[in-house]
Amino acid sequence: MALNIRPLSDRVVVEPAAAETQTASGIYIPDTAKEKQQKGTVVAVGNGTKDHTMTVAVGDTVLYAKYAGTELKLDGKDYLIMKEDDILAII
């Protein structure tokens, strides 16, 4: 199913990765102790502006700032919409 949202100018829509539910040693993390994920997959990209060409592409896995973006829920899924400048790295 294609995402039915098209970001404007230098904005991107990111689907956050699922939060870790277990530590490397096997301890389960309760919902109250889970940290906000800072990694996700780009699902939609704007056209950019005349001064700013877009660097990320749909499908890229990115790291973004902890409090970056605006949360939105679409078709039962959580997404973040943010400026490309809020993305720290492509991994």
Short mmCIF file of C-alpha atoms in Angstrom, two decimals:
data_model
loop_
_atom_site.label_atom_id
_atom_site.label_comp_id
_atom_site.label_asym_id
_atom_site.label_seq_id
_atom_site.Cartn_x
_atom_site.Cartn_y
_atom_site.Cartn_z
CA MET A 1 0.00 0.00 0.00
CA ALA A 2 1.41 3.37 -0.99
CA LEU A 3 1.54 6.18 1.55
CA ASN A 4 -1.16 8.72 0.79
CA ILE A 5 0.78 11.82 1.89
CA ARG A 6 3.14 14.07 -0.06
CA PRO A 7 5.41 16.36 2.01
CA LEU A 8 6.07 19.89 0.76
CA SER A 9 9.41 21.60 0.05
CA ASP A 10 12.26 20.25 2.23
CA ARG A 11 10.17 17.98 4.46
CA VAL A 12 10.33 14.18 4.74
CA VAL A 13 8.04 11.56 6.28
CA VAL A 14 9.81 8.94 8.38
CA GLU A 15 8.41 5.69 9.78
CA PRO A 16 10.17 5.18 13.14
CA ALA A 17 11.76 1.79 13.78
CA ALA A 18 10.17 -0.37 16.46
CA ALA A 19 11.45 0.26 19.98
CA GLU A 20 13.77 -2.33 21.52
CA THR A 21 11.82 -4.79 23.66
CA GLN A 22 14.79 -6.74 25.01
CA THR A 23 18.35 -5.88 25.99
CA ALA A 24 21.37 -7.66 24.51
CA SER A 25 21.61 -9.77 27.68
CA GLY A 26 17.97 -10.91 27.37
CA ILE A 27 16.22 -8.66 29.89
CA TYR A 28 12.79 -7.47 28.74
CA ILE A 29 12.23 -3.69 28.80
CA PRO A 30 8.84 -2.57 30.18
CA ASP A 31 6.79 -0.05 28.16
CA THR A 32 7.37 2.66 30.78
CA ALA A 33 11.16 2.41 30.42
CA LYS A 34 11.43 2.34 26.61
CA GLU A 35 13.18 5.30 25.06
CA LYS A 36 11.93 7.13 21.99
CA GLN A 37 13.49 5.61 18.89
CA GLN A 38 15.86 7.83 16.87
CA LYS A 39 16.11 5.64 13.77
CA GLY A 40 13.61 5.12 10.99
CA THR A 41 12.92 4.62 7.30
CA VAL A 42 12.10 7.47 4.90
CA VAL A 43 8.72 6.78 3.27
CA ALA A 44 8.09 10.09 1.45
CA VAL A 45 10.27 13.02 0.36
CA GLY A 46 9.34 16.56 -0.70
CA ASN A 47 10.65 18.22 -3.87
CA GLY A 48 13.10 20.50 -2.05
CA THR A 49 13.41 24.25 -2.53
CA LYS A 50 15.25 26.33 -5.06
CA ASP A 51 18.15 26.71 -2.59
CA HIS A 52 18.02 23.19 -1.14
CA THR A 53 18.11 19.93 -3.12
CA MET A 54 17.03 16.83 -1.26
CA THR A 55 19.75 14.40 -0.13
CA VAL A 56 17.61 11.57 1.25
CA ALA A 57 15.48 9.22 -0.84
CA VAL A 58 12.55 6.95 -0.14
CA GLY A 59 13.80 3.74 1.50
CA ASP A 60 16.82 5.30 3.23
CA THR A 61 17.36 4.36 6.88
CA VAL A 62 18.16 7.51 8.81
CA LEU A 63 19.10 8.73 12.28
CA TYR A 64 17.31 11.86 13.48
CA ALA A 65 17.39 14.15 16.52
CA LYS A 66 15.59 12.87 19.62
CA TYR A 67 12.82 15.48 19.59
CA ALA A 68 12.73 16.06 15.83
CA GLY A 69 9.58 16.17 13.78
CA THR A 70 5.86 16.19 14.34
CA GLU A 71 4.16 12.91 15.13
CA LEU A 72 1.20 11.85 13.02
CA LYS A 73 -0.91 8.73 12.77
CA LEU A 74 -2.12 7.66 9.33
CA ASP A 75 -4.00 4.43 8.58
CA GLY A 76 -3.16 3.10 12.05
CA LYS A 77 0.62 3.60 11.69
CA ASP A 78 2.83 6.17 13.40
CA TYR A 79 4.97 8.52 11.32
CA LEU A 80 7.11 11.60 11.84
CA ILE A 81 7.17 14.53 9.44
CA MET A 82 10.29 16.67 9.72
CA LYS A 83 12.63 18.98 7.85
CA GLU A 84 15.53 17.26 6.13
CA ASP A 85 17.85 19.37 8.33
CA ASP A 86 16.61 17.38 11.39
CA ILE A 87 18.09 14.20 9.91
CA LEU A 88 21.56 13.59 11.31
CA ALA A 89 22.80 10.69 9.16
CA ILE A 90 21.88 8.11 6.54
CA ILE A 91 22.88 4.59 7.63
#
